[in-house]
Amino acid sequence: MADDLKKGLEGVLVAESDLSSIDGDAGRLIYRGYAIEDLARGASYEEVLYLLWNGHLPSEDELASFTEALTEERTVSDDVLATMERLADADEQPMAALRTAVSMFSATEPETDADPENLDVTLRKGRRITAKIPTALAAFERYRLGEEPVDPDPDLGLAANFLYMLTGEEPDDIAAETFDQALILHADHGLNASTFTSMVIGSTMADIYSAVTGGISALSGPLHGGANQDVMEVLIEIDESDLDHREWVEQATDEGRRIPGFGHRVYNVKDPRAKILEERSKELAENGDDKWYNYTTTIEQYLSEEKGLVEKGIAPNVDFYSGSVYYQLGIPIDMYTPIFAMSRAGGWIAHVLEYQDDNRLIRPRARYTGPEDQEFVPISER
């Protein structure tokens, strides 16, 4: 058994966690025992962060203190802003810019020399990272548009403040609530590739800045983050075509084209997060342009009923609806994965803290398949 090869570590247990649990057959996701539906519809992203980091939902006083602490950490240094401007001018990818920004945050860390085993300090560092990511990301986008960054508004929650810094206009309640829900839905999801990357880094007792930077790097890969961007690009292609959207999807599937946003490594049924975002997409459509909602629901219906994908365990995942929801909120398409990282950073931090509390260096092994007994030849004789 010890020599059984598990490519991609599929099905291999490497840790125990109290943070989140997924039932892929029932389409169920919980954070610390709470159903994702209840959290998304009844809590704020700040409450969910508190839950993940502290093990329980906050009281009103605890939430007020926690939110105030986050708000106080939102400002980023002039050096970070200058770097975001240079990267925007160089047409850098947003995920690469975010990776650079988080790495730079440590330069102004007031507890940089603290004992790496002091988890209270690690949590405070994680709070600073989480608070600063929206500011740096919004500044990068503003610079790309040739605009000056917008200072954080201390009266707005994390989700609404990001939309405000991105556009310069305070979002309405529907937009703020929708984006807050999206952040909650993406906050944690078991030992996915980026979370595991952060845990591996954390297991070396490297600082949390390194762990979050590693998580961003893993998420930037097209096999992990970015599917919602692919979904939106397909929807735009449909919108720009001469075909009715149902005709388009019929033709595309007949040609063997894969529609992004369907299928998940864990879920065999519709992703519960997709159900929630479908509701938000419908609400946004009722208050604006309904074509994106119509496109997604038509595609889902066709692939489910006509192609039988759901019966085969290939159902809509969270990316299938998050792409159009973000687009309806006016968020640039190539910012979708960085927003994923903005939310998931909270989960990465929680997993590192949890793992370091009973730490063991993560060190798997590989089966050697190379040659044996090679005879060495000096370079002068080769």
Short mmCIF file of C-alpha atoms in Angstrom, two decimals:
data_model
loop_
_atom_site.label_atom_id
_atom_site.label_comp_id
_atom_site.label_asym_id
_atom_site.label_seq_id
_atom_site.Cartn_x
_atom_site.Cartn_y
_atom_site.Cartn_z
CA MET A 1 0.00 0.00 0.00
CA ALA A 2 2.83 2.40 0.85
CA ASP A 3 4.16 2.03 -2.70
CA ASP A 4 0.81 2.66 -4.43
CA LEU A 5 1.13 5.62 -6.77
CA LYS A 6 -1.62 8.26 -6.48
CA LYS A 7 -1.13 10.75 -9.30
CA GLY A 8 -2.13 14.20 -8.17
CA LEU A 9 -2.50 12.82 -4.62
CA GLU A 10 -6.09 11.94 -5.57
CA GLY A 11 -7.91 10.40 -2.63
CA VAL A 12 -4.87 10.65 -0.36
CA LEU A 13 -5.54 11.91 3.17
CA VAL A 14 -2.77 14.26 4.28
CA ALA A 15 -4.39 16.24 7.11
CA GLU A 16 -7.40 16.61 9.36
CA SER A 17 -9.34 19.87 9.29
CA ASP A 18 -12.24 21.52 11.08
CA LEU A 19 -12.57 24.22 8.43
CA SER A 20 -14.70 22.96 5.54
CA SER A 21 -16.27 19.77 4.28
CA ILE A 22 -17.62 18.83 0.86
CA ASP A 23 -20.14 16.13 0.00
CA GLY A 24 -19.76 15.83 -3.74
CA ASP A 25 -22.67 13.44 -4.19
CA ALA A 26 -25.16 15.47 -2.17
CA GLY A 27 -23.86 18.84 -3.38
CA ARG A 28 -23.19 20.05 0.14
CA LEU A 29 -20.52 22.46 1.44
CA ILE A 30 -20.07 23.48 5.07
CA TYR A 31 -17.71 25.85 6.85
CA ARG A 32 -17.10 24.69 10.43
CA GLY A 33 -20.45 22.89 10.40
CA TYR A 34 -22.49 25.74 8.90
CA ALA A 35 -24.21 25.17 5.56
CA ILE A 36 -22.84 27.45 2.86
CA GLU A 37 -26.39 28.49 1.98
CA ASP A 38 -27.00 29.83 5.49
CA LEU A 39 -23.69 31.68 5.60
CA ALA A 40 -24.07 33.19 2.13
CA ARG A 41 -27.59 34.39 2.78
CA GLY A 42 -27.24 35.41 6.42
CA ALA A 43 -23.64 36.39 7.15
CA SER A 44 -21.10 38.87 5.85
CA TYR A 45 -17.67 38.00 4.49
CA GLU A 46 -16.14 39.49 7.64
CA GLU A 47 -18.26 37.12 9.76
CA VAL A 48 -17.09 34.16 7.69
CA LEU A 49 -13.46 35.23 8.04
CA TYR A 50 -13.94 35.42 11.79
CA LEU A 51 -15.53 31.96 11.76
CA LEU A 52 -12.70 30.41 9.77
CA TRP A 53 -9.96 32.06 11.83
CA ASN A 54 -11.49 31.78 15.30
CA GLY A 55 -13.71 28.70 15.19
CA HIS A 56 -17.06 30.37 15.94
CA LEU A 57 -19.33 33.05 14.56
CA PRO A 58 -18.72 36.43 16.20
CA SER A 59 -21.01 38.29 18.53
CA GLU A 60 -21.92 41.85 17.57
CA ASP A 61 -19.12 43.22 19.74
CA GLU A 62 -16.59 40.71 18.42
CA LEU A 63 -17.56 41.52 14.83
CA ALA A 64 -17.30 45.25 15.45
CA SER A 65 -13.79 44.89 16.89
CA PHE A 66 -12.73 42.49 14.13
CA THR A 67 -14.09 44.72 11.36
CA GLU A 68 -12.40 47.77 12.88
CA ALA A 69 -9.07 45.92 12.97
CA LEU A 70 -9.42 44.92 9.33
CA THR A 71 -10.39 48.45 8.31
CA GLU A 72 -7.34 49.93 10.03
CA GLU A 73 -5.04 47.70 7.95
CA ARG A 74 -6.41 48.56 4.48
CA THR A 75 -3.84 51.17 3.49
CA VAL A 76 -0.87 49.99 1.43
CA SER A 77 2.51 51.69 1.23
CA ASP A 78 3.51 54.20 -1.43
CA ASP A 79 6.08 51.65 -2.65
CA VAL A 80 3.33 49.10 -3.31
CA LEU A 81 1.26 51.70 -5.17
CA ALA A 82 4.27 52.75 -7.25
CA THR A 83 4.94 49.12 -8.13
CA MET A 84 1.30 48.57 -9.11
CA GLU A 85 1.56 51.60 -11.40
CA ARG A 86 4.74 50.30 -13.03
CA LEU A 87 3.24 46.85 -13.52
CA ALA A 88 0.07 48.33 -14.99
CA ASP A 89 2.16 50.40 -17.42
CA ALA A 90 4.06 47.23 -18.36
CA ASP A 91 0.76 45.46 -19.12
CA GLU A 92 1.45 42.84 -16.44
CA GLN A 93 -1.17 40.15 -15.75
CA PRO A 94 -3.35 40.98 -12.73
CA MET A 95 -2.51 37.73 -10.90
CA ALA A 96 1.20 38.42 -11.30
CA ALA A 97 0.68 41.95 -10.00
CA LEU A 98 -1.21 40.61 -7.00
CA ARG A 99 1.51 38.05 -6.29
CA THR A 100 4.07 40.86 -6.30
CA ALA A 101 1.94 43.09 -4.08
CA VAL A 102 1.44 40.46 -1.38
CA SER A 103 5.14 39.69 -1.35
CA MET A 104 5.82 43.41 -0.89
CA PHE A 105 3.38 43.75 2.00
CA SER A 106 5.91 42.09 4.29
CA ALA A 107 8.29 45.05 3.88
CA THR A 108 6.05 47.12 6.17
CA GLU A 109 5.15 44.28 8.53
CA PRO A 110 5.55 45.59 12.11
CA GLU A 111 6.05 42.09 13.58
CA THR A 112 8.45 40.73 11.01
CA ASP A 113 10.91 39.36 13.61
CA ALA A 114 8.32 37.48 15.65
CA ASP A 115 8.68 33.78 16.46
CA PRO A 116 7.24 31.85 13.47
CA GLU A 117 5.56 29.48 15.92
CA ASN A 118 3.57 32.32 17.48
CA LEU A 119 0.23 31.72 15.78
CA ASP A 120 -1.34 34.86 17.25
CA VAL A 121 1.23 36.91 15.34
CA THR A 122 0.64 34.83 12.21
CA LEU A 123 -3.08 35.56 12.48
CA ARG A 124 -2.45 39.29 12.78
CA LYS A 125 -0.20 39.14 9.73
CA GLY A 126 -2.90 37.26 7.87
CA ARG A 127 -5.41 39.93 8.81
CA ARG A 128 -3.12 42.60 7.36
CA ILE A 129 -2.73 40.67 4.12
CA THR A 130 -6.48 40.14 3.78
CA ALA A 131 -7.20 43.82 4.42
CA LYS A 132 -4.59 45.10 1.96
CA ILE A 133 -5.25 42.79 -1.01
CA PRO A 134 -8.42 44.66 -2.17
CA THR A 135 -6.61 48.01 -1.98
CA ALA A 136 -3.63 46.87 -4.04
CA LEU A 137 -5.80 45.05 -6.57
CA ALA A 138 -8.15 47.98 -7.08
CA ALA A 139 -5.18 50.36 -7.42
CA PHE A 140 -3.68 48.16 -10.14
CA GLU A 141 -6.91 48.28 -12.11
CA ARG A 142 -7.22 52.04 -11.68
CA TYR A 143 -3.69 52.52 -12.98
CA ARG A 144 -4.51 50.35 -16.01
CA LEU A 145 -7.36 52.73 -16.76
CA GLY A 146 -5.10 55.75 -16.43
CA GLU A 147 -6.85 56.80 -13.21
CA GLU A 148 -5.52 57.49 -9.72
CA PRO A 149 -6.27 54.97 -6.96
CA VAL A 150 -9.25 55.55 -4.71
CA ASP A 151 -8.56 55.57 -0.98
CA PRO A 152 -10.40 52.96 1.13
CA ASP A 153 -13.66 54.10 2.71
CA PRO A 154 -13.68 53.14 6.41
CA ASP A 155 -17.49 53.20 6.45
CA LEU A 156 -17.80 50.37 3.91
CA GLY A 157 -17.39 46.64 4.42
CA LEU A 158 -14.66 44.74 2.60
CA ALA A 159 -16.82 43.78 -0.40
CA ALA A 160 -18.47 47.16 -0.91
CA ASN A 161 -15.17 48.95 -0.34
CA PHE A 162 -13.45 46.97 -3.07
CA LEU A 163 -16.17 47.85 -5.59
CA TYR A 164 -15.91 51.47 -4.48
CA MET A 165 -12.12 51.56 -4.89
CA LEU A 166 -12.45 49.84 -8.26
CA THR A 167 -14.98 52.24 -9.76
CA GLY A 168 -14.81 55.36 -7.60
CA GLU A 169 -18.55 55.06 -6.95
CA GLU A 170 -20.22 53.53 -3.92
CA PRO A 171 -22.09 50.38 -5.04
CA ASP A 172 -25.81 49.98 -4.51
CA ASP A 173 -27.08 47.46 -1.98
CA ILE A 174 -27.71 44.71 -4.52
CA ALA A 175 -24.20 44.95 -5.98
CA ALA A 176 -22.56 45.06 -2.54
CA GLU A 177 -24.59 42.13 -1.23
CA THR A 178 -23.95 40.08 -4.37
CA PHE A 179 -20.20 40.60 -4.25
CA ASP A 180 -20.13 39.91 -0.52
CA GLN A 181 -21.88 36.59 -1.18
CA ALA A 182 -19.41 35.74 -3.92
CA LEU A 183 -16.51 36.28 -1.51
CA ILE A 184 -18.16 34.02 1.07
CA LEU A 185 -18.71 31.27 -1.50
CA HIS A 186 -15.04 31.30 -2.53
CA ALA A 187 -13.50 31.63 0.95
CA ASP A 188 -12.64 27.96 1.44
CA HIS A 189 -13.05 24.64 -0.33
CA GLY A 190 -11.02 21.89 1.27
CA LEU A 191 -7.53 20.95 0.16
CA ASN A 192 -7.64 22.32 -3.37
CA ALA A 193 -4.34 22.93 -5.16
CA SER A 194 -3.75 26.48 -3.92
CA THR A 195 -4.75 25.68 -0.34
CA PHE A 196 -2.47 22.66 -0.29
CA THR A 197 0.35 24.78 -1.73
CA SER A 198 -0.10 27.29 1.09
CA MET A 199 -0.10 24.46 3.63
CA VAL A 200 3.08 22.94 2.22
CA ILE A 201 4.80 26.31 2.51
CA GLY A 202 3.36 26.84 5.97
CA SER A 203 4.59 23.42 7.09
CA THR A 204 8.17 24.68 6.69
CA MET A 205 7.27 27.46 9.16
CA ALA A 206 7.83 30.05 6.44
CA ASP A 207 5.88 33.23 7.12
CA ILE A 208 2.27 33.70 6.08
CA TYR A 209 3.28 36.18 3.36
CA SER A 210 5.17 33.36 1.65
CA ALA A 211 2.25 30.97 2.07
CA VAL A 212 -0.30 33.39 0.58
CA THR A 213 2.06 34.32 -2.26
CA GLY A 214 2.41 30.61 -3.02
CA GLY A 215 -1.36 30.17 -2.96
CA ILE A 216 -1.75 33.00 -5.48
CA SER A 217 0.85 31.38 -7.72
CA ALA A 218 -0.95 28.04 -7.64
CA LEU A 219 -4.34 29.64 -8.29
CA SER A 220 -2.99 31.46 -11.35
CA GLY A 221 -2.65 28.19 -13.27
CA PRO A 222 -5.39 27.57 -15.86
CA LEU A 223 -6.25 24.18 -14.37
CA HIS A 224 -7.20 25.80 -11.05
CA GLY A 225 -8.32 29.43 -11.22
CA GLY A 226 -9.62 31.20 -14.29
CA ALA A 227 -12.58 29.04 -15.28
CA ASN A 228 -15.07 31.85 -14.65
CA GLN A 229 -13.09 34.03 -17.03
CA ASP A 230 -13.37 31.27 -19.64
CA VAL A 231 -17.14 31.10 -19.06
CA MET A 232 -17.58 34.82 -19.61
CA GLU A 233 -15.48 34.77 -22.75
CA VAL A 234 -17.76 32.06 -24.13
CA LEU A 235 -20.86 34.08 -23.22
CA ILE A 236 -19.44 37.11 -25.01
CA GLU A 237 -18.67 34.92 -28.03
CA ILE A 238 -22.30 33.80 -28.04
CA ASP A 239 -23.48 37.41 -27.79
CA GLU A 240 -21.32 38.45 -30.73
CA SER A 241 -22.30 35.53 -32.95
CA ASP A 242 -25.08 35.48 -35.54
CA LEU A 243 -26.72 32.49 -33.86
CA ASP A 244 -29.42 32.31 -31.24
CA HIS A 245 -27.80 31.28 -27.96
CA ARG A 246 -29.50 27.87 -27.98
CA GLU A 247 -28.39 27.29 -31.57
CA TRP A 248 -24.87 28.33 -30.62
CA VAL A 249 -24.55 25.81 -27.81
CA GLU A 250 -26.06 23.06 -29.97
CA GLN A 251 -23.56 23.74 -32.73
CA ALA A 252 -20.63 24.03 -30.32
CA THR A 253 -21.38 20.73 -28.59
CA ASP A 254 -22.02 18.96 -31.90
CA GLU A 255 -18.53 20.07 -32.92
CA GLY A 256 -17.14 18.51 -29.73
CA ARG A 257 -16.42 21.78 -28.02
CA ARG A 258 -16.25 21.71 -24.24
CA ILE A 259 -18.30 24.37 -22.45
CA PRO A 260 -16.37 25.78 -19.45
CA GLY A 261 -18.04 25.87 -16.05
CA PHE A 262 -19.29 22.29 -16.18
CA GLY A 263 -17.73 19.52 -14.11
CA HIS A 264 -15.73 19.58 -10.90
CA ARG A 265 -13.03 17.43 -9.35
CA VAL A 266 -15.21 16.94 -6.25
CA TYR A 267 -18.88 17.52 -7.13
CA ASN A 268 -20.92 14.96 -9.06
CA VAL A 269 -24.03 17.15 -8.90
CA LYS A 270 -24.63 20.88 -9.24
CA ASP A 271 -22.24 22.88 -7.10
CA PRO A 272 -24.22 24.42 -4.20
CA ARG A 273 -22.32 27.67 -4.73
CA ALA A 274 -23.55 27.77 -8.34
CA LYS A 275 -27.15 27.57 -7.13
CA ILE A 276 -26.67 30.62 -4.92
CA LEU A 277 -24.95 32.66 -7.63
CA GLU A 278 -27.64 31.69 -10.11
CA GLU A 279 -30.13 33.37 -7.76
CA ARG A 280 -27.97 36.50 -7.64
CA SER A 281 -27.57 36.50 -11.42
CA LYS A 282 -31.33 36.40 -11.77
CA GLU A 283 -31.75 39.28 -9.31
CA LEU A 284 -29.17 41.36 -11.17
CA ALA A 285 -30.93 40.55 -14.46
CA GLU A 286 -34.23 41.80 -13.07
CA ASN A 287 -32.56 45.13 -12.34
CA GLY A 288 -30.57 45.40 -15.58
CA ASP A 289 -29.58 43.40 -18.66
CA ASP A 290 -31.05 39.88 -18.53
CA LYS A 291 -29.23 38.37 -21.54
CA TRP A 292 -26.33 36.92 -19.54
CA TYR A 293 -28.71 35.16 -17.18
CA ASN A 294 -30.69 33.88 -20.15
CA TYR A 295 -27.54 32.58 -21.84
CA THR A 296 -26.34 30.68 -18.77
CA THR A 297 -29.69 29.12 -17.93
CA THR A 298 -30.24 28.08 -21.54
CA ILE A 299 -26.81 26.45 -21.70
CA GLU A 300 -27.39 24.67 -18.39
CA GLN A 301 -30.80 23.42 -19.50
CA TYR A 302 -29.52 22.18 -22.85
CA LEU A 303 -26.45 20.41 -21.47
CA SER A 304 -28.46 18.90 -18.64
CA GLU A 305 -31.58 17.81 -20.49
CA GLU A 306 -30.43 17.28 -24.06
CA LYS A 307 -26.87 16.07 -23.46
CA GLY A 308 -27.47 14.40 -20.09
CA LEU A 309 -24.28 15.76 -18.56
CA VAL A 310 -25.71 16.00 -15.06
CA GLU A 311 -26.65 12.32 -15.16
CA LYS A 312 -23.01 11.64 -16.01
CA GLY A 313 -21.83 13.63 -12.99
CA ILE A 314 -20.87 16.71 -15.03
CA ALA A 315 -22.87 19.58 -13.57
CA PRO A 316 -22.50 23.38 -13.33
CA ASN A 317 -19.80 24.51 -10.92
CA VAL A 318 -19.40 27.84 -9.15
CA ASP A 319 -17.51 29.34 -12.09
CA PHE A 320 -20.43 28.84 -14.44
CA TYR A 321 -22.42 31.59 -12.74
CA SER A 322 -19.73 33.69 -11.05
CA GLY A 323 -18.38 34.86 -14.40
CA SER A 324 -21.63 36.48 -15.53
CA VAL A 325 -22.33 37.82 -12.03
CA TYR A 326 -18.97 39.62 -11.96
CA TYR A 327 -19.57 40.92 -15.47
CA GLN A 328 -22.96 42.30 -14.42
CA LEU A 329 -21.17 44.07 -11.56
CA GLY A 330 -18.86 45.76 -14.08
CA ILE A 331 -15.70 43.88 -13.07
CA PRO A 332 -13.07 43.40 -15.83
CA ILE A 333 -12.83 39.79 -16.98
CA ASP A 334 -9.13 39.33 -16.25
CA MET A 335 -9.76 40.42 -12.65
CA TYR A 336 -11.95 37.39 -11.90
CA THR A 337 -9.13 35.11 -10.76
CA PRO A 338 -7.48 37.81 -8.60
CA ILE A 339 -10.88 38.30 -6.93
CA PHE A 340 -10.96 34.55 -6.34
CA ALA A 341 -7.57 34.95 -4.63
CA MET A 342 -8.81 37.95 -2.64
CA SER A 343 -11.53 35.77 -1.14
CA ARG A 344 -9.59 32.51 -0.84
CA ALA A 345 -6.69 34.19 0.99
CA GLY A 346 -8.86 33.95 4.10
CA GLY A 347 -9.10 30.20 3.65
CA TRP A 348 -5.38 29.81 2.93
CA ILE A 349 -4.56 31.67 6.14
CA ALA A 350 -7.01 29.55 8.14
CA HIS A 351 -5.51 26.29 6.84
CA VAL A 352 -1.94 27.39 7.55
CA LEU A 353 -2.88 28.38 11.09
CA GLU A 354 -4.69 25.10 11.64
CA TYR A 355 -1.86 22.99 10.24
CA GLN A 356 0.90 24.85 12.07
CA ASP A 357 -0.92 24.29 15.36
CA ASP A 358 0.10 20.62 15.07
CA ASN A 359 2.82 20.98 12.46
CA ARG A 360 4.70 18.31 10.59
CA LEU A 361 6.82 19.14 7.56
CA ILE A 362 5.02 17.96 4.43
CA ARG A 363 7.47 15.74 2.60
CA PRO A 364 6.05 13.11 0.21
CA ARG A 365 8.27 10.88 -1.87
CA ALA A 366 8.45 9.83 -5.51
CA ARG A 367 9.02 6.42 -7.03
CA TYR A 368 12.33 6.44 -8.88
CA THR A 369 12.03 5.30 -12.50
CA GLY A 370 15.45 6.36 -13.81
CA PRO A 371 18.47 4.25 -14.79
CA GLU A 372 20.58 2.29 -12.31
CA ASP A 373 24.34 1.70 -12.05
CA GLN A 374 25.45 4.32 -14.55
CA GLU A 375 29.19 4.37 -15.06
CA PHE A 376 30.67 7.84 -14.58
CA VAL A 377 32.89 9.11 -17.38
CA PRO A 378 35.19 12.13 -16.74
CA ILE A 379 34.35 15.20 -18.81
CA SER A 380 37.60 14.95 -20.76
CA GLU A 381 36.56 11.50 -22.04
CA ARG A 382 32.91 12.19 -22.90
#
